[in-house]
mmCIF file of C-alpha atoms and ligand atoms in Angstrom:
data_model
loop_
_atom_site.group_PDB
_atom_site.id
_atom_site.type_symbol
_atom_site.label_atom_id
_atom_site.label_comp_id
_atom_site.label_asym_id
_atom_site.label_seq_id
_atom_site.Cartn_x
_atom_site.Cartn_y
_atom_site.Cartn_z
ATOM 1 C CA HIS A 4 25.386 38.177 8.024
ATOM 2 C CA LEU A 5 22.789 36.368 5.905
ATOM 3 C CA LEU A 6 22.653 32.612 6.582
ATOM 4 C CA VAL A 7 23.433 31.908 2.938
ATOM 5 C CA ASP A 8 25.157 28.584 3.576
ATOM 6 C CA ALA A 9 22.244 27.268 5.610
ATOM 7 C CA VAL A 10 19.730 28.174 2.934
ATOM 8 C CA GLN A 11 21.695 27.239 -0.167
ATOM 9 C CA SER A 12 22.734 23.786 0.936
ATOM 10 C CA VAL A 13 19.105 22.620 1.053
ATOM 11 C CA ASN A 14 17.160 21.456 -2.015
ATOM 12 C CA PRO A 15 17.437 24.456 -4.340
ATOM 13 C CA ASP A 16 14.336 23.299 -6.232
ATOM 14 C CA ASP A 17 11.961 23.870 -3.276
ATOM 15 C CA PRO A 18 9.189 24.975 -3.268
ATOM 16 C CA GLY A 19 9.323 24.303 -6.999
ATOM 17 C CA ILE A 20 7.883 26.179 -9.950
ATOM 18 C CA SER A 21 4.555 28.011 -9.484
ATOM 19 C CA ILE A 22 1.590 28.152 -11.873
ATOM 20 C CA MET A 23 2.424 31.793 -12.633
ATOM 21 C CA GLU A 24 6.011 30.931 -13.546
ATOM 22 C CA ILE A 25 4.901 28.084 -15.822
ATOM 23 C CA GLU A 26 2.534 30.493 -17.561
ATOM 24 C CA ARG A 27 5.319 33.023 -18.028
ATOM 25 C CA LEU A 28 8.150 30.642 -19.007
ATOM 26 C CA TYR A 29 6.220 28.196 -21.191
ATOM 27 C CA GLY A 30 3.454 30.460 -22.513
ATOM 28 C CA ILE A 31 0.703 28.137 -21.312
ATOM 29 C CA PRO A 32 -2.446 29.828 -19.954
ATOM 30 C CA ALA A 33 -2.980 29.136 -16.218
ATOM 31 C CA GLU A 34 -6.308 27.379 -16.774
ATOM 32 C CA ARG A 35 -4.639 24.782 -19.020
ATOM 33 C CA ILE A 36 -1.856 23.939 -16.575
ATOM 34 C CA VAL A 37 -2.185 20.611 -14.750
ATOM 35 C CA PHE A 38 -0.483 21.339 -11.451
ATOM 36 C CA LEU A 39 0.412 18.097 -9.657
ATOM 37 C CA SER A 40 3.601 19.126 -7.872
ATOM 38 C CA ARG A 41 2.541 20.372 -4.439
ATOM 39 C CA ASN A 42 0.237 17.666 -3.083
ATOM 40 C CA GLU A 43 -2.739 19.993 -2.995
ATOM 41 C CA ASN A 44 -6.321 18.763 -2.956
ATOM 42 C CA PRO A 45 -8.119 19.498 -6.248
ATOM 43 C CA TYR A 46 -11.534 19.605 -4.563
ATOM 44 C CA GLY A 47 -10.744 22.508 -2.230
ATOM 45 C CA PRO A 48 -12.529 23.331 1.007
ATOM 46 C CA SER A 49 -16.186 22.885 1.924
ATOM 47 C CA PRO A 50 -18.625 25.746 1.158
ATOM 48 C CA GLU A 51 -19.035 26.150 4.936
ATOM 49 C CA VAL A 52 -15.383 27.182 5.086
ATOM 50 C CA VAL A 53 -15.792 29.829 2.414
ATOM 51 C CA ARG A 54 -18.798 31.260 4.263
ATOM 52 C CA ALA A 55 -16.958 31.306 7.607
ATOM 53 C CA VAL A 56 -13.891 32.989 6.076
ATOM 54 C CA SER A 57 -16.003 35.766 4.586
ATOM 55 C CA ARG A 58 -17.581 36.444 7.983
ATOM 56 C CA ALA A 59 -14.272 36.672 9.916
ATOM 57 C CA ASP A 60 -13.647 39.863 11.912
ATOM 58 C CA LEU A 61 -10.772 41.579 10.111
ATOM 59 C CA SER A 62 -10.498 44.520 12.496
ATOM 60 C CA ARG A 63 -9.440 42.677 15.672
ATOM 61 C CA TYR A 64 -6.417 40.567 16.542
ATOM 62 C CA PRO A 65 -7.559 36.945 16.321
ATOM 63 C CA SER A 66 -7.993 34.440 19.142
ATOM 64 C CA GLN A 67 -7.007 30.813 18.501
ATOM 65 C CA ASP A 68 -9.204 29.363 21.243
ATOM 66 C CA GLU A 69 -12.070 28.200 19.085
ATOM 67 C CA PHE A 70 -9.649 26.558 16.645
ATOM 68 C CA LEU A 71 -7.716 24.750 19.391
ATOM 69 C CA SER A 72 -10.919 23.345 20.795
ATOM 70 C CA ALA A 73 -12.199 22.268 17.342
ATOM 71 C CA ALA A 74 -8.861 20.543 16.673
ATOM 72 C CA ALA A 75 -8.914 18.830 20.089
ATOM 73 C CA GLU A 76 -12.410 17.549 19.410
ATOM 74 C CA TYR A 77 -11.527 16.403 15.875
ATOM 75 C CA LEU A 78 -8.551 14.393 17.185
ATOM 76 C CA GLY A 79 -10.116 13.284 20.448
ATOM 77 C CA VAL A 80 -7.380 14.751 22.679
ATOM 78 C CA SER A 81 -7.307 17.293 25.496
ATOM 79 C CA GLU A 82 -7.355 20.940 24.410
ATOM 80 C CA ASP A 83 -4.315 21.735 26.609
ATOM 81 C CA LEU A 84 -2.174 19.645 24.286
ATOM 82 C CA VAL A 85 -3.092 21.369 21.021
ATOM 83 C CA ILE A 86 -0.950 24.106 19.483
ATOM 84 C CA ALA A 87 -1.425 25.957 16.198
ATOM 85 C CA GLY A 88 0.647 27.804 13.640
ATOM 86 C CA ALA A 89 0.705 29.381 10.181
ATOM 87 C CA GLY A 90 0.707 26.048 8.367
ATOM 88 C CA LEU A 91 2.507 22.980 9.632
ATOM 89 C CA ASP A 92 5.670 24.641 8.291
ATOM 90 C CA GLY A 93 5.118 27.445 10.807
ATOM 91 C CA ILE A 94 4.930 24.855 13.585
ATOM 92 C CA ILE A 95 8.036 22.995 12.363
ATOM 93 C CA ASP A 96 9.839 26.328 12.423
ATOM 94 C CA SER A 97 8.797 27.255 15.971
ATOM 95 C CA VAL A 98 9.318 23.729 17.349
ATOM 96 C CA SER A 99 12.798 23.672 15.825
ATOM 97 C CA ARG A 100 13.618 26.902 17.607
ATOM 98 C CA LEU A 101 12.502 25.355 20.910
ATOM 99 C CA PHE A 102 14.795 22.330 20.609
ATOM 100 C CA LEU A 103 17.638 23.284 18.302
ATOM 101 C CA GLU A 104 20.534 25.689 18.409
ATOM 102 C CA LYS A 105 24.222 25.749 17.488
ATOM 103 C CA GLY A 106 25.959 22.659 18.839
ATOM 104 C CA ARG A 107 22.785 20.519 18.775
ATOM 105 C CA SER A 108 21.641 18.127 16.082
ATOM 106 C CA ALA A 109 18.454 16.932 14.412
ATOM 107 C CA PHE A 110 18.055 13.391 13.043
ATOM 108 C CA ILE A 111 16.275 13.206 9.700
ATOM 109 C CA PRO A 112 15.599 9.826 8.026
ATOM 110 C CA VAL A 113 15.793 10.389 4.271
ATOM 111 C CA PRO A 114 14.344 10.681 1.721
ATOM 112 C CA THR A 115 11.786 12.947 3.347
ATOM 113 C CA TYR A 116 10.302 16.437 3.449
ATOM 114 C CA THR A 117 13.219 18.827 2.882
ATOM 115 C CA TYR A 118 11.962 21.607 5.146
ATOM 116 C CA TYR A 119 13.182 19.768 8.283
ATOM 117 C CA GLU A 120 16.775 20.143 7.168
ATOM 118 C CA LEU A 121 16.352 23.816 6.391
ATOM 119 C CA ALA A 122 14.607 24.473 9.731
ATOM 120 C CA ALA A 123 17.459 22.740 11.587
ATOM 121 C CA ARG A 124 20.125 24.644 9.680
ATOM 122 C CA LEU A 125 18.408 27.977 10.251
ATOM 123 C CA CYS A 126 18.644 27.297 13.991
ATOM 124 C CA GLY A 127 22.387 26.805 13.586
ATOM 125 C CA ALA A 128 21.982 23.096 14.420
ATOM 126 C CA THR A 129 23.460 20.153 12.520
ATOM 127 C CA PRO A 130 21.050 18.047 10.451
ATOM 128 C CA VAL A 131 22.064 14.373 10.561
ATOM 129 C CA LEU A 132 20.601 12.614 7.545
ATOM 130 C CA GLY A 133 20.230 8.873 8.059
ATOM 131 C CA ARG A 134 18.461 5.849 6.670
ATOM 132 C CA ASN A 135 17.607 3.931 9.782
ATOM 133 C CA LEU A 136 15.465 5.060 12.702
ATOM 134 C CA ARG A 137 17.118 2.359 14.780
ATOM 135 C CA GLU A 138 20.368 4.347 14.504
ATOM 136 C CA ILE A 139 19.491 7.714 16.025
ATOM 137 C CA PRO A 140 22.724 9.144 17.460
ATOM 138 C CA LYS A 141 22.772 9.475 21.261
ATOM 139 C CA ASP A 142 23.011 13.255 21.518
ATOM 140 C CA THR A 143 20.128 14.036 19.116
ATOM 141 C CA SER A 144 17.860 16.883 20.272
ATOM 142 C CA LEU A 145 15.077 16.527 17.703
ATOM 143 C CA THR A 146 14.100 13.651 15.383
ATOM 144 C CA PHE A 147 11.776 14.213 12.442
ATOM 145 C CA ILE A 148 9.568 11.375 11.235
ATOM 146 C CA CYS A 149 7.130 11.886 8.367
ATOM 147 C CA SER A 150 4.265 9.384 8.095
ATOM 148 C CA PRO A 151 2.850 9.005 5.500
ATOM 149 C CA ASN A 152 6.250 10.033 4.246
ATOM 150 C CA ASN A 153 6.713 12.752 1.652
ATOM 151 C CA PRO A 154 7.858 11.842 -1.050
ATOM 152 C CA THR A 155 7.664 8.038 -0.777
ATOM 153 C CA GLY A 156 4.130 7.644 0.622
ATOM 154 C CA GLY A 157 5.265 5.015 3.151
ATOM 155 C CA LEU A 158 3.955 4.630 6.715
ATOM 156 C CA ILE A 159 5.956 4.014 9.884
ATOM 157 C CA ASP A 160 4.714 0.945 11.728
ATOM 158 C CA ASP A 161 3.571 1.197 15.337
ATOM 159 C CA GLU A 162 6.217 -1.196 16.621
ATOM 160 C CA LEU A 163 9.078 0.874 15.221
ATOM 161 C CA LEU A 164 7.542 4.131 16.434
ATOM 162 C CA ARG A 165 7.222 2.693 19.945
ATOM 163 C CA GLU A 166 10.823 1.504 19.795
ATOM 164 C CA VAL A 167 12.015 4.977 18.754
ATOM 165 C CA LEU A 168 9.993 6.783 21.423
ATOM 166 C CA GLU A 169 11.171 4.469 24.171
ATOM 167 C CA GLY A 170 14.754 4.134 22.945
ATOM 168 C CA THR A 171 15.773 7.773 22.490
ATOM 169 C CA ASP A 172 16.120 10.880 24.652
ATOM 170 C CA SER A 173 15.414 12.974 21.579
ATOM 171 C CA MET A 174 12.165 14.867 21.115
ATOM 172 C CA VAL A 175 10.310 13.206 18.223
ATOM 173 C CA PHE A 176 8.323 15.302 15.761
ATOM 174 C CA LEU A 177 5.922 13.005 13.886
ATOM 175 C CA ASP A 178 4.656 14.846 10.809
ATOM 176 C CA GLU A 179 1.217 13.536 9.895
ATOM 177 C CA ALA A 180 0.350 16.115 7.243
ATOM 178 C CA TYR A 181 -1.181 13.319 5.120
ATOM 179 C CA ALA A 182 -2.777 11.251 7.925
ATOM 180 C CA GLU A 183 -6.355 11.529 6.621
ATOM 181 C CA PHE A 184 -5.359 9.737 3.412
ATOM 182 C CA ALA A 185 -3.855 6.882 5.414
ATOM 183 C CA GLY A 186 -6.764 6.667 7.838
ATOM 184 C CA VAL A 187 -4.378 6.308 10.787
ATOM 185 C CA GLY A 188 -2.830 8.792 13.197
ATOM 186 C CA HIS A 189 -0.954 8.878 16.477
ATOM 187 C CA ALA A 190 -2.295 12.017 18.182
ATOM 188 C CA GLU A 191 -3.452 10.068 21.269
ATOM 189 C CA TRP A 192 0.042 8.667 21.744
ATOM 190 C CA VAL A 193 1.087 12.125 22.970
ATOM 191 C CA GLU A 194 -0.876 11.433 26.158
ATOM 192 C CA ARG A 195 1.495 8.479 26.807
ATOM 193 C CA TYR A 196 4.826 9.835 25.528
ATOM 194 C CA GLU A 197 6.419 13.002 26.897
ATOM 195 C CA ASN A 198 8.802 13.127 23.934
ATOM 196 C CA LEU A 199 6.284 13.038 21.085
ATOM 197 C CA ILE A 200 4.788 15.896 19.069
ATOM 198 C CA VAL A 201 2.314 15.011 16.301
ATOM 199 C CA GLY A 202 1.866 17.616 13.555
ATOM 200 C CA ARG A 203 -1.224 17.946 11.351
ATOM 201 C CA THR A 204 -2.438 20.405 8.724
ATOM 202 C CA LEU A 205 -5.536 21.641 6.930
ATOM 203 C CA SER A 206 -3.564 22.095 3.696
ATOM 204 C CA LYS A 207 -3.994 18.563 2.368
ATOM 205 C CA ALA A 208 -7.153 16.502 3.014
ATOM 206 C CA PHE A 209 -9.154 19.603 3.985
ATOM 207 C CA GLY A 210 -8.163 21.447 0.801
ATOM 208 C CA LEU A 211 -6.935 24.616 2.521
ATOM 209 C CA ALA A 212 -3.313 24.981 1.401
ATOM 210 C CA GLY A 213 -3.879 28.660 0.594
ATOM 211 C CA ILE A 214 -5.234 29.640 3.998
ATOM 212 C CA ARG A 215 -2.094 28.686 6.004
ATOM 213 C CA ILE A 216 -3.144 26.927 9.183
ATOM 214 C CA GLY A 217 -1.696 23.865 10.873
ATOM 215 C CA TYR A 218 -1.793 22.362 14.336
ATOM 216 C CA ALA A 219 -0.050 19.813 16.493
ATOM 217 C CA VAL A 220 -0.536 17.756 19.617
ATOM 218 C CA ALA A 221 2.312 18.221 22.073
ATOM 219 C CA PRO A 222 3.008 17.270 25.700
ATOM 220 C CA GLU A 223 1.714 19.985 28.016
ATOM 221 C CA TRP A 224 5.197 21.254 28.948
ATOM 222 C CA VAL A 225 6.068 21.658 25.266
ATOM 223 C CA ALA A 226 2.722 23.287 24.453
ATOM 224 C CA GLU A 227 3.320 25.849 27.212
ATOM 225 C CA GLN A 228 6.780 26.747 25.922
ATOM 226 C CA TYR A 229 5.528 26.817 22.341
ATOM 227 C CA ASN A 230 2.813 29.307 23.222
ATOM 228 C CA ARG A 231 5.432 31.629 24.672
ATOM 229 C CA ALA A 232 7.865 31.261 21.766
ATOM 230 C CA ALA A 233 5.663 31.204 18.643
ATOM 231 C CA PRO A 234 4.350 34.426 17.065
ATOM 232 C CA VAL A 235 1.425 35.594 19.254
ATOM 233 C CA PHE A 236 -0.922 36.454 16.389
ATOM 234 C CA GLY A 237 0.713 34.228 13.806
ATOM 235 C CA ILE A 238 -2.520 32.900 12.295
ATOM 236 C CA SER A 239 -4.965 35.286 10.618
ATOM 237 C CA ALA A 240 -8.616 35.588 11.660
ATOM 238 C CA PRO A 241 -9.880 34.249 8.286
ATOM 239 C CA ALA A 242 -7.559 31.234 8.622
ATOM 240 C CA ILE A 243 -8.832 30.515 12.126
ATOM 241 C CA ALA A 244 -12.484 30.933 11.062
ATOM 242 C CA GLY A 245 -11.942 28.702 8.020
ATOM 243 C CA GLY A 246 -10.036 26.126 10.047
ATOM 244 C CA VAL A 247 -12.829 25.851 12.622
ATOM 245 C CA ALA A 248 -15.464 25.444 9.915
ATOM 246 C CA ALA A 249 -13.366 22.800 8.127
ATOM 247 C CA LEU A 250 -12.793 20.676 11.227
ATOM 248 C CA LYS A 251 -16.498 20.846 12.046
ATOM 249 C CA ASP A 252 -17.444 19.603 8.570
ATOM 250 C CA PRO A 253 -15.315 16.468 8.154
ATOM 251 C CA HIS A 254 -17.923 15.020 5.803
ATOM 252 C CA HIS A 255 -16.656 17.212 2.932
ATOM 253 C CA MET A 256 -13.055 16.178 3.646
ATOM 254 C CA LYS A 257 -13.943 12.489 3.781
ATOM 255 C CA SER A 258 -15.676 12.537 0.428
ATOM 256 C CA ALA A 259 -12.678 14.268 -1.193
ATOM 257 C CA VAL A 260 -10.315 11.707 0.364
ATOM 258 C CA LYS A 261 -12.447 8.861 -0.986
ATOM 259 C CA ARG A 262 -12.348 10.205 -4.530
ATOM 260 C CA ILE A 263 -8.601 10.834 -4.341
ATOM 261 C CA LEU A 264 -7.875 7.316 -3.046
ATOM 262 C CA ALA A 265 -9.923 5.725 -5.840
ATOM 263 C CA GLU A 266 -8.024 7.802 -8.389
ATOM 264 C CA ARG A 267 -4.695 6.964 -6.774
ATOM 265 C CA GLU A 268 -5.276 3.264 -7.357
ATOM 266 C CA ARG A 269 -6.380 3.853 -10.938
ATOM 267 C CA VAL A 270 -3.334 6.023 -11.741
ATOM 268 C CA ALA A 271 -0.885 3.729 -9.913
ATOM 269 C CA ALA A 272 -1.917 0.808 -12.118
ATOM 270 C CA HIS A 273 -0.291 2.591 -15.103
ATOM 271 C CA LEU A 274 3.014 3.366 -13.393
ATOM 272 C CA ARG A 275 5.960 1.837 -11.611
ATOM 273 C CA THR A 276 5.216 3.125 -8.109
ATOM 274 C CA HIS A 277 5.771 2.424 -4.449
ATOM 275 C CA PRO A 278 2.675 1.663 -2.333
ATOM 276 C CA SER A 279 1.299 5.053 -1.225
ATOM 277 C CA HIS A 280 -0.730 5.986 1.845
ATOM 278 C CA ALA A 281 -1.042 9.633 0.799
ATOM 279 C CA ASN A 282 -2.460 11.775 -2.046
ATOM 280 C CA PHE A 283 0.618 11.346 -4.241
ATOM 281 C CA LEU A 284 2.698 8.650 -5.888
ATOM 282 C CA TYR A 285 6.471 8.187 -5.804
ATOM 283 C CA VAL A 286 7.109 7.017 -9.352
ATOM 284 C CA GLU A 287 10.246 5.335 -10.632
ATOM 285 C CA THR A 288 11.190 6.668 -14.055
ATOM 286 C CA VAL A 289 13.209 5.098 -16.871
ATOM 287 C CA ARG A 290 14.498 8.431 -18.122
ATOM 288 C CA GLU A 291 16.466 10.816 -15.968
ATOM 289 C CA SER A 292 13.812 12.552 -13.854
ATOM 290 C CA SER A 293 14.853 16.202 -14.305
ATOM 291 C CA ALA A 294 14.743 15.942 -18.103
ATOM 292 C CA LEU A 295 11.431 14.106 -17.915
ATOM 293 C CA VAL A 296 9.927 16.767 -15.645
ATOM 294 C CA ARG A 297 11.093 19.501 -18.039
ATOM 295 C CA ASP A 298 9.423 17.735 -20.980
ATOM 296 C CA LEU A 299 6.201 17.348 -18.984
ATOM 297 C CA LEU A 300 6.268 21.083 -18.189
ATOM 298 C CA LYS A 301 6.355 21.855 -21.910
ATOM 299 C CA GLU A 302 3.061 19.942 -22.113
ATOM 300 C CA GLY A 303 1.667 22.033 -19.250
ATOM 301 C CA ILE A 304 1.995 19.256 -16.666
ATOM 302 C CA SER A 305 3.839 20.021 -13.419
ATOM 303 C CA VAL A 306 5.117 17.181 -11.211
ATOM 304 C CA LYS A 307 7.926 17.096 -8.649
ATOM 305 C CA ASP A 308 11.408 16.000 -9.664
ATOM 306 C CA CYS A 309 12.852 14.152 -6.658
ATOM 307 C CA SER A 310 16.470 14.329 -7.790
ATOM 308 C CA GLY A 311 17.214 17.256 -5.448
ATOM 309 C CA ILE A 312 15.876 15.446 -2.394
ATOM 310 C CA PRO A 313 18.642 13.919 -0.251
ATOM 311 C CA GLY A 314 18.252 10.141 -0.095
ATOM 312 C CA SER A 315 16.255 9.970 -3.328
ATOM 313 C CA ASP A 316 17.873 9.607 -6.765
ATOM 314 C CA ASN A 317 17.587 10.977 -10.281
ATOM 315 C CA HIS A 318 14.999 8.422 -11.398
ATOM 316 C CA HIS A 319 11.996 9.335 -9.258
ATOM 317 C CA ILE A 320 9.192 11.863 -9.573
ATOM 318 C CA ARG A 321 6.370 12.634 -7.157
ATOM 319 C CA VAL A 322 2.930 13.028 -8.713
ATOM 320 C CA THR A 323 -0.017 14.484 -6.807
ATOM 321 C CA ILE A 324 -3.367 12.816 -7.432
ATOM 322 C CA GLY A 325 -5.684 15.370 -9.055
ATOM 323 C CA THR A 326 -9.148 15.160 -10.587
ATOM 324 C CA PRO A 327 -9.788 12.274 -13.040
ATOM 325 C CA GLU A 328 -9.321 14.735 -15.928
ATOM 326 C CA GLU A 329 -6.023 16.025 -14.565
ATOM 327 C CA ASN A 330 -4.769 12.506 -13.951
ATOM 328 C CA ASP A 331 -5.703 11.466 -17.488
ATOM 329 C CA ALA A 332 -3.848 14.482 -18.883
ATOM 330 C CA PHE A 333 -0.792 13.503 -16.845
ATOM 331 C CA LEU A 334 -0.943 9.830 -17.882
ATOM 332 C CA GLU A 335 -1.289 10.752 -21.535
ATOM 333 C CA ALA A 336 1.622 13.217 -21.481
ATOM 334 C CA TYR A 337 3.724 10.790 -19.411
ATOM 335 C CA SER A 338 3.238 7.960 -21.888
ATOM 336 C CA MET A 339 4.426 10.344 -24.621
ATOM 337 C CA VAL A 340 7.571 11.691 -22.957
ATOM 338 C CA GLU A 341 8.730 8.731 -20.823
HETATM 339 N N1 PMP B 5 4.824 18.432 6.198
HETATM 340 C C1 PMP B 5 4.805 17.751 5.053
HETATM 341 C C2 PMP B 5 5.279 16.350 5.038
HETATM 342 C C3 PMP B 5 4.353 18.366 3.885
HETATM 343 O O1 PMP B 5 4.377 17.682 2.730
HETATM 344 C C4 PMP B 5 3.900 19.690 3.931
HETATM 345 C C5 PMP B 5 3.370 20.369 2.710
HETATM 346 N N2 PMP B 5 4.316 20.640 1.742
HETATM 347 C C6 PMP B 5 3.968 20.353 5.150
HETATM 348 C C7 PMP B 5 4.416 19.699 6.272
HETATM 349 C C8 PMP B 5 3.588 21.782 5.296
HETATM 350 O O2 PMP B 5 2.223 21.974 5.206
HETATM 351 P P1 PMP B 5 1.549 23.344 5.507
HETATM 352 O O3 PMP B 5 0.855 23.743 4.262
HETATM 353 O O4 PMP B 5 0.589 23.043 6.622
HETATM 354 O O5 PMP B 5 2.591 24.321 5.931
#
């Protein structure tokens, strides 16, 4: 009774090779591996976060309240509209279960983040992969939009987003995991649109991918249902404590974003890339991307091969922007193997 078909038909390469596996398979010590395949932030969280995590009460079930109010304040929206989960993936999972089931469908403009398709399939729903947001089928229950988009780095423009929200009966999940790198977000739009949910995370700009906390702004009726349906104590006390501290110290995040954006422009100048609004580049390769990625791994450099992503092709890789040293190591290895 395992949902093997649902799981196996989605990008078999996700979530990609880990640092430990590279160490084991290629015999490269972990500290020499340049890991640019998961869009993490090389600068990590602020020291305030580390302090708050170490002071978290591990003996009691956690309360999310302080985190919801910190997130509401950070985004400038009402606290009643904020929901939280174990990473934005946790939220995507729970939101999918609220809107999708067998016989329903989710619209997914590709290429994009592959987890939407898996989440839809695991609900028994039909993922409809398309190219054009102006062609959302009539009976769609949930539409996923990723902006800045993973893996391309592109942004949806406000006019198109408005058109989608006003032209469809579908619930729209706008994934803004990378919003801080773009400097734009649509959280306040939720106050105007009853069919919009805007997802955010602390994994990217705030450097907390390991702690597993994400949040979203949702219409009140959705937030209410979500809080009944999602795991009650789904986020750990250290994650909540760290999340609160991170949102209250945006200065650390902003300085990391600034360094990453400067590096992104420097790295992009050496490559054939699409304009990016995130902390990664979607790079067009001359060689076949899977072979190229394998050769880079032998040099201890890990980047994402996009050939398994529906709507992409076998001549694109996605490269996370790391520290200047990491980026130099990537550029040097890339110029050798490409
Ligand atoms: N959405 C997008 C577009 C992402 O790239 C990621 C990270 N891979 C996520 C959601 C999930 O992030 P989190 O770590 O918060 O689960």
